[in-house]
CSV table of C-alpha atoms in Angstrom, one decimal:
chain,number,residue,atom,x,y,z
X,1,MET,CA,-108.6,121.3,-88.3
X,2,SER,CA,-105.2,119.6,-88.2
X,3,LYS,CA,-104.9,115.9,-87.7
X,4,GLN,CA,-103.2,116.4,-84.3
X,5,ASN,CA,-106.1,118.5,-83.1
X,6,ARG,CA,-108.6,116.1,-84.4
X,7,HIS,CA,-106.9,113.2,-82.7
X,8,GLN,CA,-106.9,115.2,-79.4
X,9,LEU,CA,-110.6,115.8,-79.6
X,10,ILE,CA,-111.3,112.1,-80.3
X,11,LEU,CA,-109.2,111.1,-77.3
X,12,ASP,CA,-110.9,113.6,-75.1
X,13,LEU,CA,-114.3,112.4,-76.1
X,14,VAL,CA,-113.4,108.7,-75.7
X,15,GLN,CA,-111.8,109.4,-72.3
X,16,ALA,CA,-114.8,111.4,-71.1
X,17,LYS,CA,-117.5,108.9,-72.2
X,18,GLY,CA,-115.7,105.6,-72.3
X,19,ASN,CA,-117.3,104.5,-75.5
X,20,VAL,CA,-118.2,106.7,-78.5
X,21,GLN,CA,-119.8,105.9,-81.8
X,22,VAL,CA,-118.2,106.9,-85.2
X,23,SER,CA,-121.3,108.8,-86.1
X,24,GLU,CA,-121.1,110.9,-82.9
X,25,LEU,CA,-117.4,111.7,-83.4
X,26,ALA,CA,-118.0,112.7,-87.0
X,27,ALA,CA,-120.9,115.0,-86.0
X,28,ARG,CA,-119.0,116.6,-83.0
X,29,ILE,CA,-115.8,117.2,-85.0
X,30,GLY,CA,-117.3,118.1,-88.3
X,31,VAL,CA,-115.6,115.6,-90.6
X,32,SER,CA,-116.7,112.5,-92.5
X,33,GLU,CA,-117.2,109.1,-90.9
X,34,MET,CA,-114.5,107.7,-93.2
X,35,THR,CA,-112.0,110.3,-91.8
X,36,ILE,CA,-113.0,109.3,-88.2
X,37,ARG,CA,-112.5,105.6,-89.0
X,38,ARG,CA,-109.0,106.3,-90.4
X,39,ASP,CA,-108.2,108.4,-87.2
X,40,LEU,CA,-109.4,105.5,-85.0
X,41,GLU,CA,-107.3,103.0,-86.8
X,42,ALA,CA,-104.2,105.3,-86.4
X,43,LEU,CA,-104.9,105.9,-82.7
X,44,GLU,CA,-105.5,102.2,-82.0
X,45,GLN,CA,-102.1,101.4,-83.7
X,46,VAL,CA,-100.3,103.5,-81.0
X,47,GLY,CA,-102.4,102.1,-78.2
X,48,ALA,CA,-104.4,105.2,-77.4
X,49,LEU,CA,-107.8,103.5,-77.7
X,50,THR,CA,-109.6,100.3,-78.7
X,51,ARG,CA,-111.8,100.1,-81.8
X,52,VAL,CA,-115.2,98.4,-81.1
X,53,HIS,CA,-118.1,97.8,-83.4
X,54,GLY,CA,-119.3,101.2,-84.7
X,55,GLY,CA,-116.9,103.2,-82.6
X,56,ALA,CA,-114.1,103.3,-80.0
X,57,ALA,CA,-113.6,102.6,-76.3
X,58,ALA,CA,-111.1,103.8,-73.7
X,59,PRO,CA,-108.5,101.4,-72.2
X,60,PRO,CA,-110.2,99.3,-69.5
X,61,SER,CA,-108.2,99.5,-66.3
X,62,ARG,CA,-105.9,101.3,-63.9
X,63,SER,CA,-103.0,99.0,-64.9
X,64,TYR,CA,-103.2,99.9,-68.6
X,65,GLU,CA,-100.7,102.6,-69.6
X,66,PRO,CA,-101.2,104.2,-73.0
X,67,ALA,CA,-98.2,103.8,-75.3
X,68,TYR,CA,-95.6,106.6,-75.3
X,69,HIS,CA,-96.4,107.5,-78.9
X,70,ALA,CA,-100.1,107.8,-78.1
X,71,ARG,CA,-99.4,110.0,-75.1
X,72,ARG,CA,-97.0,112.2,-77.1
X,73,LEU,CA,-100.0,113.2,-79.3
X,74,GLN,CA,-102.0,114.4,-76.3
X,75,ARG,CA,-101.9,117.9,-74.7
X,76,VAL,CA,-98.9,118.9,-76.7
X,77,ASP,CA,-99.2,122.7,-76.0
X,78,GLU,CA,-99.9,122.2,-72.3
X,79,LYS,CA,-96.9,119.9,-71.9
X,80,GLU,CA,-94.6,122.4,-73.5
X,81,ARG,CA,-95.8,125.1,-71.2
X,82,ILE,CA,-95.5,122.9,-68.2
X,83,GLY,CA,-92.0,121.9,-69.2
X,84,ARG,CA,-90.8,125.5,-69.6
X,85,ALA,CA,-92.4,126.5,-66.2
X,86,ALA,CA,-90.7,123.5,-64.4
X,87,ALA,CA,-87.4,124.3,-66.0
X,88,GLU,CA,-87.5,127.8,-64.6
X,89,LEU,CA,-87.6,126.3,-61.1
X,90,ILE,CA,-84.3,124.6,-61.7
X,91,HIS,CA,-81.2,126.8,-61.1
X,92,ASP,CA,-77.8,126.6,-62.6
X,93,GLY,CA,-75.4,124.5,-60.5
X,94,GLU,CA,-78.1,122.0,-59.3
X,95,THR,CA,-78.0,118.2,-59.5
X,96,VAL,CA,-81.3,117.0,-61.1
X,97,ILE,CA,-83.1,113.7,-61.8
X,98,ILE,CA,-85.4,113.9,-64.8
X,99,ASP,CA,-87.9,111.1,-64.9
X,100,ALA,CA,-89.1,109.4,-68.2
X,101,GLY,CA,-92.3,110.7,-69.8
X,102,THR,CA,-93.9,112.9,-72.4
X,103,THR,CA,-94.0,115.9,-70.1
X,104,THR,CA,-90.6,115.5,-68.5
X,105,ILE,CA,-89.0,115.5,-71.9
X,106,GLU,CA,-90.4,119.0,-72.3
X,107,VAL,CA,-88.6,120.0,-69.1
X,108,ALA,CA,-85.4,118.5,-70.6
X,109,LYS,CA,-85.9,120.5,-73.8
X,110,ALA,CA,-86.3,123.7,-71.8
X,111,LEU,CA,-83.0,123.0,-70.0
X,112,ARG,CA,-80.9,123.0,-73.2
X,113,GLY,CA,-78.5,125.9,-73.2
X,114,ARG,CA,-78.3,126.0,-69.4
X,115,ARG,CA,-74.9,125.9,-67.6
X,116,ASN,CA,-73.4,123.8,-64.8
X,117,LEU,CA,-76.2,121.3,-64.4
X,118,ARG,CA,-75.6,117.6,-63.5
X,119,VAL,CA,-78.6,115.6,-64.8
X,120,LEU,CA,-79.4,112.0,-64.2
X,121,ALA,CA,-81.8,110.9,-66.9
X,122,LEU,CA,-84.2,108.0,-66.3
X,123,SER,CA,-85.0,107.9,-70.0
X,124,LEU,CA,-82.8,107.1,-73.0
X,125,ARG,CA,-84.7,109.7,-75.0
X,126,ILE,CA,-83.9,112.4,-72.5
X,127,ALA,CA,-80.3,111.3,-72.2
X,128,ASP,CA,-79.9,111.5,-76.0
X,129,LEU,CA,-81.6,114.9,-76.1
X,130,LEU,CA,-79.1,116.4,-73.6
X,131,ALA,CA,-76.0,114.4,-74.2
X,132,ASP,CA,-74.3,117.0,-76.4
X,133,GLU,CA,-75.2,120.0,-74.3
X,134,PRO,CA,-71.8,121.6,-73.3
X,135,GLY,CA,-73.2,123.1,-70.1
X,136,LEU,CA,-74.7,119.8,-68.8
X,137,THR,CA,-73.2,116.7,-67.4
X,138,VAL,CA,-75.5,113.8,-68.2
X,139,MET,CA,-75.6,110.6,-66.2
X,140,ILE,CA,-77.5,107.4,-67.0
X,141,PRO,CA,-78.1,104.7,-64.3
X,142,GLY,CA,-77.8,101.0,-65.0
X,143,GLY,CA,-80.9,98.9,-65.4
X,144,ILE,CA,-83.4,97.5,-67.9
X,145,THR,CA,-85.0,99.6,-70.7
X,146,ARG,CA,-88.7,99.4,-71.4
X,147,PRO,CA,-89.3,98.9,-75.2
X,148,GLY,CA,-91.3,101.8,-76.6
X,149,GLU,CA,-91.1,103.8,-73.4
X,150,ARG,CA,-87.3,103.8,-73.3
X,151,SER,CA,-87.4,104.4,-69.6
X,152,ILE,CA,-84.9,102.7,-67.3
X,153,ILE,CA,-86.2,100.4,-64.6
X,154,GLY,CA,-85.2,97.6,-62.3
X,155,ALA,CA,-83.2,96.8,-59.1
X,156,MET,CA,-80.0,98.1,-60.6
X,157,THR,CA,-81.6,101.5,-61.4
X,158,GLN,CA,-83.0,101.7,-57.8
X,159,ARG,CA,-79.5,100.9,-56.4
X,160,ALA,CA,-78.0,103.8,-58.4
X,161,PHE,CA,-79.6,106.2,-55.9
X,162,THR,CA,-78.2,104.6,-52.7
X,163,ASP,CA,-75.2,106.9,-52.4
X,164,LEU,CA,-76.3,109.9,-54.4
X,165,TYR,CA,-78.0,113.0,-53.1
X,166,PHE,CA,-79.7,115.3,-55.6
X,167,ASP,CA,-81.1,118.8,-55.3
X,168,THR,CA,-84.2,118.2,-57.4
X,169,VAL,CA,-86.2,115.3,-58.9
X,170,VAL,CA,-88.7,116.0,-61.7
X,171,LEU,CA,-91.2,113.2,-61.8
X,172,SER,CA,-93.9,112.3,-64.3
X,173,ALA,CA,-97.1,110.5,-63.0
X,174,GLY,CA,-99.9,108.3,-64.2
X,175,GLY,CA,-102.1,110.1,-61.8
X,176,VAL,CA,-102.0,112.7,-59.0
X,177,ASP,CA,-104.9,112.5,-56.5
X,178,PRO,CA,-105.3,114.3,-53.1
X,179,GLU,CA,-106.1,111.1,-51.3
X,180,ALA,CA,-104.3,108.4,-53.3
X,181,GLY,CA,-101.2,110.5,-54.0
X,182,VAL,CA,-98.9,110.1,-57.0
X,183,THR,CA,-99.5,106.8,-58.8
X,184,GLU,CA,-98.1,105.0,-61.8
X,185,TYR,CA,-99.4,102.2,-64.1
X,186,ILE,CA,-96.4,99.9,-63.8
X,187,PRO,CA,-95.1,98.9,-60.3
X,188,GLU,CA,-91.5,98.8,-61.6
X,189,ASP,CA,-91.8,102.4,-62.7
X,190,ALA,CA,-93.2,103.3,-59.3
X,191,ALA,CA,-90.3,101.7,-57.5
X,192,VAL,CA,-87.7,103.7,-59.4
X,193,LYS,CA,-89.7,106.9,-58.8
X,194,GLN,CA,-89.7,106.1,-55.1
X,195,ALA,CA,-85.9,105.6,-55.0
X,196,ALA,CA,-85.3,108.8,-57.0
X,197,ALA,CA,-87.6,110.8,-54.8
X,198,ALA,CA,-85.9,109.5,-51.7
X,199,SER,CA,-82.6,110.8,-52.9
X,200,ALA,CA,-83.7,114.3,-53.8
X,201,ARG,CA,-84.1,117.3,-51.5
X,202,ARG,CA,-86.9,118.9,-53.6
X,203,LYS,CA,-89.6,117.0,-55.4
X,204,ILE,CA,-91.5,118.4,-58.4
X,205,VAL,CA,-94.2,116.6,-60.3
X,206,VAL,CA,-95.1,117.7,-63.8
X,207,THR,CA,-98.4,116.5,-65.3
X,208,ASP,CA,-101.1,117.8,-67.5
X,209,SER,CA,-104.5,118.4,-66.0
X,210,THR,CA,-106.1,115.2,-67.2
X,211,LYS,CA,-103.9,113.3,-64.7
X,212,ILE,CA,-105.1,115.4,-61.7
X,213,GLY,CA,-107.7,113.3,-59.9
X,214,THR,CA,-106.6,110.1,-61.7
X,215,ILE,CA,-105.6,107.1,-59.8
X,216,ALA,CA,-103.3,104.6,-61.5
X,217,PHE,CA,-102.2,101.1,-60.3
X,218,ALA,CA,-99.1,101.6,-58.1
X,219,ARG,CA,-98.5,104.2,-55.5
X,220,VAL,CA,-95.3,106.3,-55.6
X,221,CYS,CA,-95.9,108.7,-52.7
X,222,GLY,CA,-98.4,111.0,-51.0
X,223,VAL,CA,-98.9,114.5,-52.3
X,224,GLU,CA,-97.8,115.8,-48.9
X,225,GLN,CA,-94.2,114.6,-49.8
X,226,LEU,CA,-94.1,116.9,-52.9
X,227,ASP,CA,-92.8,120.4,-53.0
X,228,THR,CA,-94.4,121.5,-56.3
X,229,VAL,CA,-97.0,120.2,-58.8
X,230,VAL,CA,-96.8,121.9,-62.2
X,231,THR,CA,-99.9,121.5,-64.4
X,232,ASP,CA,-102.0,123.4,-66.9
X,233,THR,CA,-104.8,125.9,-66.3
X,234,ASN,CA,-107.5,123.4,-67.3
X,235,VAL,CA,-107.1,121.6,-63.9
X,236,ASP,CA,-110.2,121.2,-61.7
X,237,SER,CA,-109.9,124.0,-59.2
X,238,ALA,CA,-111.3,121.9,-56.3
X,239,LEU,CA,-108.7,119.2,-56.9
X,240,ALA,CA,-105.9,121.7,-57.2
X,241,HIS,CA,-107.0,123.3,-53.9
X,242,ALA,CA,-107.2,119.9,-52.2
X,243,ILE,CA,-103.7,119.0,-53.3
X,244,ALA,CA,-102.3,122.4,-52.2
X,245,GLU,CA,-104.0,122.0,-48.8
X,246,ARG,CA,-101.8,119.0,-48.2
X,247,GLY,CA,-98.6,121.0,-48.7
X,248,PRO,CA,-97.2,121.3,-52.2
X,249,GLU,CA,-97.4,124.5,-54.3
X,250,VAL,CA,-99.7,123.9,-57.3
X,251,VAL,CA,-98.4,126.0,-60.3
X,252,THR,CA,-100.7,126.3,-63.3
X,253,VAL,CA,-99.5,127.5,-66.7
């Protein structure tokens, strides 16, 4: 088993149980306890979990956002599929906002080689990824960059949308819940997403299935304000149905 797959299994077990012992992880995954301890140390360094005596625990609260580099290790295949599917919904000639995130960057990757797109990137990573694409015009708003995340936030970022009208916004999310709506861990992130969504005719959320049913700290919007939610086939069918009943199309890939 590759290290990436092993890390994913560890994170899945920690997320599901909240607190898991090294011995249980070693038995479930089929490796030595020494290997598990090294894995836990590596995952703690990127903020994916917290080591406790004899094992590991999940982050404690709705206001805790796992680090970008930790999220990048999770659901890699699913995020790539979601990114490609969302990119297929965007047509040449559109004006598009692409939010920061580990799933939205997969959308950006899938847009490389496209023609006549104007893209406003809310992430320095995405702006850099697309900057040299000859068929794209890349815009970056003013604002403050978040270290590690490299997203762009703040009042200046929000004001950038005042006089602009986009065809589509592609949003990431800390959680998508039928009742609570789209939520984020950081209020400043949520405020930028709200401004971006208000300036776009069509609203697409891209998120892996672990975020469906999750409620983070700060509300962005209700699911009834969305046009499409793109997620993976592991999504809970009852939750997907409950979201679809409120209006948006739920696309699973």
